[in-house]
């Protein structure tokens, strides 16, 4: 297979088809000036490539590919199937989606097809095949980009039929479905497969909140089914391309912690993971780091950063400019966490429609003298100087944090005990500790090989399917450390409770029984009294625990459950399990995780205290140390690196780092 990474791809989405020919020449000149070496083309050109059912017209794409090939760009070639042509919808209205409210969509927007439409599948597959036949052997085409940001769900009758088939395959019998979904509740018993309908707002979904449902078991199965259905769309195009192009890597651009698709399952079908990083003005840097680590974790390999904006977005509520230096620092953070490409959306700012205010390398002024263009050029020159040396480097870590899409769905569908429980935020609470302490983390799937880690972090492990508790137990028995806590071990694969007391199958290894779960409203809190002194606030949920072998590290000191354990530690085999029964404040969690890190023998990358982000990538006998100031304030340079060379600027590390300074030290 070709590798897309013979150099760091630097460039991004390019839409010359939206511009007159003279502009293309100017683009070529400006891209060179900014050290851009790669372009992603043909993302939304289906309507141009296929003016009607019978005709393909590749003349303009030929011209674009020729020009880019001559100029030696690495081309990421998209298949254009993320936006359907108007004629397709007019001729076959069933190709569009029926949304959560039950409305059949008309032509418009993009990402609007029914994944189970045979018509959509036929035309999308055919287009991908034609493209592969025409361009697959072009050595400049280094990567296929299928569709674009697959997302959302369809609730049409066609999908309902496909759902019934999916269910038959999964459960075998209607009795098994009725049992899995606990349909005795509210008299939901199904006597015929055709009685089953899609759980949207007109059925068992909730009209006021898409993430709530009367039957989580049905809705979770629908999520699994939708994720699989859309994945089939990807595979259809992938296989069509593969049938004529055996060599070029194939990807589709993912969206970090996007909820709708089980990306661990998806990644198995992708040659390389790519994703689009659009933090808002107030997204914590630790959250962005976590999303990068998750994208790296999907395959346990470096990834492509397919999109980021050089400056502002248009679609967020407040599209602030990236401050001077911010795009550079964000890009180095991306590479630090495992990216082997830096690509922008987009290279030239559109003249019309909803993305005309979206940041781009070339602004509406057309000038190379803009702040953004100069910053893009500076980064381009640095990446060119770095060359290929970091490509393929790994981010080894001793801590694995479980991220599991089925838990994501289940936890947020469940009704009670609080509406404030959000999966990503809970995982991030824990991730942030390791980020702040310079302890590298792998984001891992629920079926990972835990034995590679010293610590496995499993907050809100609400759904524990068959085999999961056993795998965690054997990891701990062999000396591993697990940390889990409230809303864990509660249900099985269909959202039915593991009877016998929470945390169900995790109870033995945790050495605690959670008898009741109190929900605290915003503004309410309890206080944790630590056994070794010190107090901190806690809230959100408070498990009322009984010790069954574990020791209490902290107790509640307020309300009717004052004096009962809140945070515990249990020896189990050669290892131990921490159970955090409430959400401590930042200091409280810090104290618990300090204790855990010491017990498990997990060390930070550097021993001195610093607010800088420190990340290390390794390849062969070389180490690349990224030192980033994302704190908004000047910070002293770490002593650990004093006098060593920052290979980005050639200067010695010392003094202080200004906000958004980024250094790279090679050892
Ligand atoms: C997404 C899409 C792009 C573009 C950007 C704008 O990531 O993939 O086509 O619309 O958003 O931020
Ligand atoms: Zn559908």
XYZ file of C-alpha atoms and ligand atoms in Angstrom:
680
model
C 0.000 0.000 0.000
C 1.129 3.545 -0.728
C 1.803 5.636 2.346
C 0.246 9.090 2.410
C 3.014 10.059 4.775
C 6.259 10.335 2.867
C 6.219 13.902 4.170
C 3.868 15.724 6.509
C 0.909 16.573 4.307
C 0.286 20.295 4.648
C -2.647 21.872 2.875
C -6.348 21.135 2.993
C -9.720 21.442 1.301
C -9.429 23.143 -2.038
C -12.365 23.971 -4.279
C -11.006 25.410 -7.543
C -14.295 24.421 -9.184
C -15.864 27.361 -7.312
C -13.444 29.779 -9.002
C -12.548 31.014 -12.503
C -9.449 29.557 -14.153
C -7.223 32.630 -13.565
C -7.596 32.198 -9.837
C -6.172 28.675 -10.044
C -2.810 30.005 -11.225
C -2.774 32.494 -8.413
C -3.600 29.662 -5.992
C -0.638 27.641 -7.228
C 1.626 30.617 -6.633
C 0.286 31.312 -3.156
C 0.302 27.665 -2.052
C 3.991 27.364 -2.924
C 4.703 30.537 -0.991
C 3.063 28.990 2.093
C 4.900 25.631 1.651
C 1.598 23.882 1.036
C 2.266 20.446 -0.450
C -1.129 18.771 -0.395
C -4.725 19.484 -1.358
C -8.005 17.742 -0.676
C -10.252 18.064 -3.693
C -13.613 16.977 -4.998
C -15.358 16.918 -1.624
C -18.719 18.220 -2.869
C -18.653 17.965 -6.671
C -21.127 15.188 -7.406
C -23.504 17.561 -9.199
C -20.679 18.679 -11.481
C -19.323 15.193 -12.129
C -22.707 13.721 -12.945
C -25.130 16.186 -14.524
C -27.792 13.483 -14.935
C -28.414 9.786 -14.455
C -26.702 8.705 -17.644
C -23.752 11.085 -17.929
C -20.453 11.571 -16.173
C -18.353 14.605 -16.929
C -14.859 14.523 -15.503
C -13.447 17.256 -17.737
C -12.998 19.859 -15.033
C -11.723 17.396 -12.450
C -9.234 16.125 -15.052
C -7.949 19.659 -15.459
C -7.667 20.155 -11.715
C -5.896 16.825 -11.162
C -3.547 17.535 -14.089
C -2.612 20.930 -12.777
C -2.004 19.609 -9.253
C -0.044 16.603 -10.507
C 2.206 18.809 -12.601
C 2.830 21.000 -9.575
C 3.661 17.885 -7.535
C 0.939 18.159 -4.904
C -0.066 15.160 -2.854
C -3.734 14.832 -3.673
C -6.330 13.651 -1.181
C -9.171 12.728 -3.487
C -12.688 12.765 -2.109
C -15.583 10.861 -3.636
C -18.111 13.710 -3.401
C -20.917 11.550 -2.069
C -21.497 13.745 0.998
C -23.849 15.995 -0.999
C -26.308 14.562 -3.497
C -27.145 16.252 -6.812
C -30.608 17.822 -7.039
C -31.705 15.562 -9.906
C -31.142 12.472 -7.787
C -33.594 13.747 -5.182
C -36.094 14.883 -7.782
C -36.056 11.532 -9.567
C -35.941 9.433 -6.379
C -37.396 11.357 -3.424
C -36.749 8.355 -1.160
C -32.985 9.015 -1.227
C -33.304 11.758 1.391
C -33.632 11.281 5.103
C -36.591 11.207 7.380
C -35.479 13.114 10.453
C -36.079 12.548 14.138
C -39.345 14.488 13.972
C -40.520 12.220 11.158
C -40.176 14.748 8.310
C -38.999 13.579 4.903
C -36.329 15.985 3.712
C -36.295 17.674 0.341
C -33.235 18.465 -1.719
C -30.928 20.775 0.193
C -27.967 20.973 2.531
C -25.603 17.979 2.467
C -25.140 14.789 4.511
C -28.803 14.248 3.850
C -29.126 10.791 2.348
C -30.913 7.741 3.707
C -28.143 5.206 4.338
C -30.450 2.312 3.511
C -31.632 3.754 0.209
C -30.649 1.290 -2.521
C -30.792 4.144 -5.018
C -28.303 6.215 -3.032
C -26.072 3.185 -2.596
C -26.146 2.385 -6.304
C -25.218 5.877 -7.462
C -22.659 6.542 -4.731
C -20.898 3.255 -5.368
C -20.856 3.846 -9.096
C -19.362 7.324 -8.694
C -16.617 6.041 -6.385
C -15.832 3.300 -8.892
C -15.627 5.722 -11.822
C -13.317 7.990 -9.849
C -11.083 5.106 -8.844
C -10.838 3.852 -12.415
C -9.926 7.283 -13.641
C -7.553 8.534 -10.953
C -6.549 5.533 -8.836
C -3.305 4.917 -10.671
C -2.200 8.556 -10.530
C 0.863 8.501 -8.233
C -0.048 11.955 -6.905
C -3.297 10.641 -5.467
C -2.030 9.593 -2.044
C -5.280 9.064 -0.187
C -8.984 8.476 -0.845
C -11.410 10.507 1.235
C -14.817 8.850 1.155
C -17.869 11.094 1.466
C -17.469 13.664 4.260
C -18.131 13.703 7.986
C -20.719 10.919 7.960
C -23.284 11.849 10.584
C -26.896 11.914 11.713
C -29.602 9.268 11.425
C -32.565 8.350 9.258
C -35.954 7.135 10.483
C -37.670 6.354 7.182
C -39.763 3.260 6.484
C -36.920 1.805 4.508
C -34.619 2.105 7.494
C -37.325 0.590 9.684
C -37.407 -2.454 7.413
C -33.639 -2.709 7.484
C -33.726 -2.351 11.283
C -36.032 -5.377 11.547
C -33.618 -7.420 9.452
C -30.710 -6.228 11.593
C -32.658 -7.248 14.719
C -33.499 -10.692 13.339
C -29.829 -11.259 12.706
C -28.836 -10.055 16.157
C -31.541 -11.718 18.259
C -32.847 -14.584 16.139
C -36.364 -14.466 17.575
C -38.997 -11.941 18.562
C -39.090 -13.491 22.046
C -35.435 -12.589 22.443
C -36.154 -9.021 21.271
C -39.070 -8.677 23.699
C -36.889 -9.902 26.505
C -33.932 -7.680 25.616
C -36.137 -4.593 25.459
C -38.144 -5.495 28.553
C -41.326 -4.941 26.572
C -43.629 -6.029 29.394
C -43.095 -2.424 30.509
C -45.885 -0.184 29.139
C -47.363 -3.124 27.242
C -44.906 -3.067 24.363
C -44.910 -6.787 23.516
C -44.294 -7.367 19.795
C -46.032 -10.294 18.067
C -44.823 -9.544 14.561
C -41.530 -8.090 13.296
C -43.449 -5.482 11.307
C -44.805 -3.989 14.515
C -41.335 -2.679 15.371
C -40.794 0.975 14.398
C -37.871 3.362 14.517
C -37.603 5.099 17.930
C -37.898 8.712 16.810
C -39.999 11.527 18.311
C -43.190 9.981 16.909
C -42.493 6.655 18.603
C -40.469 5.785 21.725
C -38.065 8.710 21.435
C -38.926 11.869 23.340
C -40.177 14.763 21.267
C -38.580 17.325 23.580
C -35.147 15.771 23.772
C -33.523 13.601 21.154
C -31.213 12.072 23.710
C -34.026 10.719 25.874
C -36.225 7.753 25.163
C -38.895 5.602 26.785
C -36.999 2.445 25.866
C -33.261 2.864 25.968
C -32.879 -0.746 24.855
C -34.611 0.063 21.555
C -32.807 3.349 21.070
C -29.364 1.874 21.780
C -30.021 -0.883 19.267
C -31.101 1.793 16.786
C -27.806 3.630 17.355
C -25.879 0.420 16.755
C -27.952 -0.228 13.658
C -27.508 3.329 12.275
C -23.776 3.307 12.922
C -23.580 -0.030 11.064
C -25.838 1.173 8.231
C -23.752 4.254 7.601
C -20.578 2.202 7.887
C -21.972 -0.012 5.125
C -22.160 3.115 2.934
C -18.479 3.728 3.596
C -17.573 0.101 2.920
C -19.528 0.065 -0.322
C -17.451 2.910 -1.721
C -14.247 1.586 -0.198
C -14.714 -1.813 -1.799
C -15.544 -0.240 -5.145
C -12.307 1.749 -5.008
C -10.309 -1.270 -3.846
C -11.571 -3.355 -6.724
C -9.562 -1.201 -9.121
C -6.987 0.546 -6.912
C -5.181 -1.891 -4.644
C -2.664 0.589 -3.238
C -3.997 3.930 -2.158
C -4.980 4.292 1.516
C -8.656 4.998 2.143
C -10.149 7.135 4.894
C -13.145 9.236 5.792
C -12.947 12.281 8.037
C -14.253 11.615 11.550
C -15.304 14.132 14.189
C -13.593 13.289 17.469
C -16.134 12.376 20.120
C -19.093 12.689 17.716
C -21.760 10.557 19.347
C -23.619 8.967 16.461
C -21.028 6.533 15.104
C -19.078 3.843 16.915
C -15.682 4.976 15.688
C -13.759 2.047 17.194
C -15.825 -0.227 14.964
C -15.409 2.128 12.017
C -11.642 2.389 12.359
C -11.271 -1.334 11.692
C -12.513 -0.616 8.174
C -10.234 2.365 7.550
C -6.607 2.292 6.398
C -5.823 5.473 8.290
C -7.909 7.544 10.683
C -8.484 11.178 9.804
C -10.470 13.772 11.703
C -11.616 17.390 11.809
C -10.693 19.465 14.834
C -12.876 22.509 15.502
C -12.478 23.617 19.108
C -14.607 26.571 20.167
C -13.206 29.696 21.804
C -13.769 28.122 25.215
C -12.867 24.486 24.592
C -10.242 23.455 27.157
C -6.945 22.466 25.555
C -7.044 19.263 27.570
C -10.299 18.324 25.827
C -8.758 18.889 22.416
C -5.776 16.779 23.506
C -8.162 14.032 24.610
C -9.941 14.031 21.261
C -6.606 13.727 19.458
C -5.622 10.838 21.706
C -8.964 9.197 21.000
C -8.445 9.519 17.262
C -4.949 8.034 17.643
C -6.391 5.316 19.869
C -8.927 4.197 17.253
C -6.221 2.279 15.422
C -3.390 2.775 17.905
C -1.584 4.619 15.110
C -0.779 8.145 13.928
C -3.689 9.913 12.274
C -4.375 12.620 9.732
C -5.703 15.978 10.815
C -7.995 16.383 7.838
C -9.460 19.754 8.795
C -8.951 22.680 11.108
C -9.558 26.332 10.419
C -6.554 28.616 10.062
C -8.555 31.209 11.948
C -12.267 31.396 12.674
C -15.264 29.164 12.004
C -18.647 30.349 10.793
C -20.961 27.797 12.372
C -20.291 28.215 16.045
C -22.220 30.765 18.057
C -19.198 32.976 18.585
C -16.553 32.547 15.931
C -13.603 34.246 17.509
C -10.356 34.688 15.629
C -7.469 32.467 16.533
C -5.092 34.790 18.327
C -1.579 35.360 16.906
C 0.388 32.140 17.344
C -2.667 30.100 18.286
C -3.021 28.194 15.011
C 0.681 27.307 15.145
C 0.452 26.119 18.742
C -2.740 24.164 18.010
C -1.031 22.499 15.059
C 1.991 21.470 17.114
C -0.321 20.123 19.783
C -1.995 18.060 17.058
C 1.320 16.642 15.861
C 2.391 16.036 19.456
C -0.629 13.798 20.010
C -0.009 11.703 16.927
C -0.912 13.580 13.732
C 1.162 13.048 10.640
C -0.681 15.695 8.584
C -1.925 19.247 9.095
C -4.756 20.175 6.747
C -7.056 23.148 6.747
C -10.605 23.839 5.851
C -10.113 25.594 3.546
C -7.446 27.031 1.298
C -9.451 29.849 -0.332
C -12.381 31.534 1.393
C -15.706 31.062 -0.441
C -17.415 33.929 -2.138
C -20.952 32.926 -1.204
C -23.262 30.659 0.837
C -22.943 29.835 4.493
C -19.187 29.377 4.693
C -18.180 32.756 3.333
C -17.138 33.846 6.824
C -15.248 30.622 7.498
C -11.537 31.220 7.904
C -9.247 30.177 5.061
C -5.592 30.370 4.146
C -6.367 32.916 1.428
C -8.882 35.529 2.532
C -11.362 37.542 0.461
C -8.618 40.126 0.002
C -6.671 37.548 -2.032
C -3.505 38.854 -0.406
C -0.447 37.058 0.923
C 0.060 39.945 3.314
C -2.576 38.881 5.838
C -1.760 37.797 9.370
C -3.336 34.403 8.738
C -1.448 33.776 5.500
C 1.831 34.697 7.130
C 1.189 32.392 10.068
C 0.271 29.554 7.710
C 3.492 30.200 5.777
C 5.583 30.222 8.936
C 4.176 26.867 10.021
C 4.593 25.538 6.476
C 8.278 26.452 6.522
C 8.753 24.786 9.916
C 7.044 21.585 8.783
C 9.106 21.522 5.598
C 12.278 21.892 7.659
C 11.208 19.091 9.992
C 10.742 16.833 6.963
C 9.663 13.264 7.544
C 11.454 12.553 10.818
C 8.403 12.456 13.119
C 6.238 10.441 10.728
C 4.974 7.251 12.265
C 6.279 8.118 15.748
C 4.385 6.593 18.661
C 3.030 8.037 21.888
C 3.713 5.265 24.397
C 1.684 5.380 27.613
C 1.043 3.284 30.711
C -2.481 4.549 31.326
C -5.493 3.506 29.268
C -8.790 5.392 29.494
C -11.791 3.482 28.210
C -13.982 5.350 25.729
C -16.951 3.311 24.626
C -19.653 4.511 22.252
C -22.234 2.047 23.558
C -21.725 3.467 27.029
C -21.971 6.963 25.575
C -25.403 6.139 24.104
C -26.655 4.194 27.088
C -25.553 6.655 29.757
C -27.111 9.635 28.005
C -30.341 7.842 27.028
C -31.058 6.656 30.493
C -33.812 8.459 32.337
C -32.496 9.582 35.722
C -30.864 10.116 38.080
C -29.654 13.468 36.622
C -29.860 15.277 33.290
C -26.411 16.740 33.850
C -24.541 13.498 33.334
C -22.628 13.785 30.069
C -20.331 11.036 28.907
C -17.588 13.061 27.253
C -17.388 15.466 30.187
C -17.023 12.596 32.661
C -14.210 11.002 30.693
C -12.570 14.390 30.312
C -12.576 15.003 34.099
C -10.199 12.080 34.430
C -8.233 12.742 31.283
C -7.478 16.255 32.504
C -5.613 14.964 35.538
C -3.184 13.019 33.380
C -2.876 15.947 30.969
C -2.030 18.342 33.775
C 0.491 15.902 35.213
C 2.251 15.158 31.921
C 1.277 11.500 32.080
C 0.680 10.118 28.590
C -2.626 8.374 28.046
C -4.051 6.007 25.470
C -7.760 6.230 24.791
C -8.783 2.597 24.478
C -11.824 0.560 23.485
C -13.695 -1.573 25.976
C -12.220 -4.730 24.476
C -8.613 -3.499 24.550
C -5.739 -5.651 25.714
C -5.592 -4.153 29.226
C -2.378 -6.010 30.060
C -0.412 -3.374 28.132
C -1.192 -0.814 30.862
C -0.497 -0.237 34.520
C -3.756 1.624 34.991
C -7.138 1.341 33.312
C -9.471 4.276 33.908
C -13.147 3.450 33.488
C -15.420 6.252 34.712
C -19.197 5.865 34.206
C -18.786 2.324 32.922
C -22.556 2.128 33.037
C -23.054 -0.687 30.534
C -21.038 -3.772 31.342
C -21.567 -6.376 28.680
C -20.623 -10.027 28.923
C -16.923 -10.609 29.420
C -16.027 -7.042 30.441
C -16.007 -7.554 34.218
C -14.011 -10.764 33.787
C -11.408 -8.978 31.644
C -11.061 -6.157 34.173
C -10.875 -8.628 37.057
C -8.105 -10.604 35.469
C -6.206 -7.394 34.701
C -6.424 -6.388 38.367
C -5.721 -9.871 39.680
C -2.472 -9.768 37.718
C -1.385 -6.520 39.313
C -3.232 -3.821 37.370
C -5.041 -0.831 38.839
C -8.568 0.086 37.816
C -10.386 3.274 38.699
C -14.126 3.458 38.255
C -17.038 4.958 40.146
C -20.648 6.050 40.189
C -23.011 4.895 37.425
C -20.802 1.897 36.677
C -21.693 -1.762 36.321
C -25.379 -0.926 36.282
C -26.807 -2.419 33.082
C -26.106 -5.022 30.427
C -26.196 -4.659 26.643
C -29.911 -3.767 26.482
C -30.016 -1.312 29.381
C -31.555 -3.847 31.760
C -30.144 -3.683 35.267
C -27.720 -6.280 36.614
C -29.798 -7.329 39.617
C -28.330 -7.931 43.052
C -26.949 -4.487 43.850
C -24.772 -1.854 42.137
C -22.115 -1.879 40.720
C -23.355 -5.277 39.525
C -20.624 -7.392 37.993
C -17.963 -4.932 39.212
C -19.078 -5.236 42.833
C -16.675 -8.022 43.743
C -13.559 -6.306 42.418
C -14.602 -2.907 43.789
C -15.372 -4.311 47.220
C -18.346 -1.970 47.668
C -22.112 -2.035 47.348
C -23.853 1.131 46.227
C -27.258 1.006 47.874
C -28.694 4.311 46.638
C -27.698 7.129 44.269
C -28.511 10.710 45.258
C -28.679 13.396 42.553
C -27.494 16.897 43.464
C -28.886 19.866 41.562
C -26.652 22.696 40.321
C -25.500 24.702 43.325
C -25.931 21.763 45.701
C -22.896 19.966 47.051
C -21.632 17.629 49.723
C -18.197 17.625 51.344
C -15.614 14.874 51.150
C -13.576 14.282 54.299
C -10.405 12.434 53.379
C -9.124 9.801 55.816
C -5.615 11.284 55.657
C -6.886 14.819 56.223
C -8.183 17.420 53.814
C -11.621 18.198 52.496
C -13.114 18.953 49.146
C -16.514 19.597 47.640
C -18.370 17.059 45.551
C -21.635 16.995 43.635
C -23.640 15.733 40.653
C -24.260 12.262 42.101
C -23.523 10.735 45.479
C -23.517 6.955 45.787
C -24.392 5.736 49.243
C -21.849 2.970 49.715
C -21.240 -0.006 51.992
C -17.740 -1.398 52.302
C -17.411 -5.040 51.306
C -13.668 -5.398 51.722
C -12.581 -1.994 50.393
C -11.140 0.738 52.630
C -12.624 4.235 52.627
C -10.305 6.973 51.358
C -12.965 9.619 51.914
C -16.397 9.912 53.533
C -19.266 12.308 53.046
C -19.542 14.815 55.834
C -22.991 16.271 55.133
C -26.617 15.217 54.781
C -28.204 12.016 56.092
C -25.374 9.923 54.663
C -22.630 11.863 56.470
C -19.981 9.444 57.717
C -20.552 6.874 54.958
C -17.816 6.059 52.441
C -17.624 8.070 49.213
C -14.262 7.059 47.737
C -12.755 3.623 48.263
C -9.775 1.460 47.454
C -9.856 -2.323 47.319
C -6.997 -4.794 47.028
C -7.896 -7.520 44.591
C -5.386 -10.205 43.687
C -2.079 -8.493 42.993
C -3.736 -5.214 42.027
C -6.319 -2.783 43.296
C -9.511 -1.003 42.383
C -10.514 2.573 43.212
C -14.200 3.460 43.337
C -15.138 7.140 43.244
C -18.782 7.307 44.312
C -19.328 11.000 43.575
C -17.907 13.761 41.427
C -15.212 15.471 43.466
C -14.066 18.982 42.615
C -10.757 19.450 40.845
C -8.667 19.305 44.026
C -10.503 16.269 45.356
C -10.047 14.275 42.171
C -6.397 15.337 42.124
C -5.900 13.888 45.591
C -7.547 10.585 44.670
C -5.626 10.241 41.423
C -2.320 11.178 43.093
C -2.904 8.285 45.459
C -3.753 6.007 42.545
C -0.736 7.079 40.440
C 1.600 6.446 43.341
C 0.144 3.019 44.106
C 0.319 2.029 40.454
C 3.804 3.455 39.956
C 2.796 5.674 37.047
C 5.316 8.434 36.448
C 4.981 11.795 34.717
C 7.172 12.464 31.682
C 9.081 15.110 33.638
C 9.280 15.451 37.372
C 9.231 19.252 37.717
C 5.977 21.140 38.130
C 4.895 23.168 35.124
C 1.649 24.319 33.579
C 3.074 23.780 30.109
C 1.823 20.894 28.029
C 4.582 18.305 27.629
C 4.206 15.449 25.160
C 6.714 12.926 23.851
C 6.617 10.947 20.605
C 9.160 8.215 19.928
C 10.422 6.535 16.816
C 13.402 4.205 16.595
C 15.963 5.667 18.995
C 14.698 9.234 18.680
C 12.418 11.123 21.041
C 10.521 14.281 20.128
C 9.529 16.423 23.086
C 6.792 18.974 22.462
C 6.685 21.835 24.949
C 3.589 23.984 24.511
C 2.357 27.055 26.302
C -1.428 26.886 26.025
C -2.048 28.615 29.336
C -2.558 32.174 28.119
C 0.208 33.435 30.431
C 4.007 33.486 30.220
C 5.519 30.370 31.811
C 9.102 29.600 32.825
C 10.872 27.165 30.496
C 11.245 23.776 32.212
C 14.665 23.153 33.741
C 14.504 19.625 32.347
C 15.234 20.988 28.875
C 17.439 23.943 29.785
C 20.090 24.552 27.154
C 18.742 21.947 24.728
C 17.910 23.106 21.210
C 14.420 23.928 20.048
C 14.637 22.455 16.568
C 11.842 24.686 15.291
C 13.786 27.895 15.835
C 17.321 26.670 16.482
C 17.498 28.540 19.772
C 18.352 27.153 23.188
C 15.546 26.393 25.632
C 15.565 28.860 28.495
C 13.940 31.970 29.919
C 10.210 31.890 29.554
C 7.644 30.747 27.046
C 5.161 33.372 25.896
C 1.512 32.396 25.358
C 1.237 30.015 22.349
C 4.963 29.390 22.202
C 5.691 25.876 21.012
C 9.102 24.228 21.236
C 10.317 20.918 19.901
C 13.334 19.192 21.419
C 14.865 16.080 19.867
C 16.777 13.589 21.978
C -16.773 20.440 8.307
C -16.840 20.000 6.859
C -16.269 21.006 5.913
C -16.614 22.416 6.311
C -16.168 22.649 7.728
C -16.396 24.052 8.204
O -15.664 19.995 8.954
O -16.220 18.761 6.645
O -16.778 20.725 4.616
O -17.984 22.615 6.188
O -16.896 21.792 8.572
O -15.911 24.227 9.507
Zn -33.810 5.856 5.815
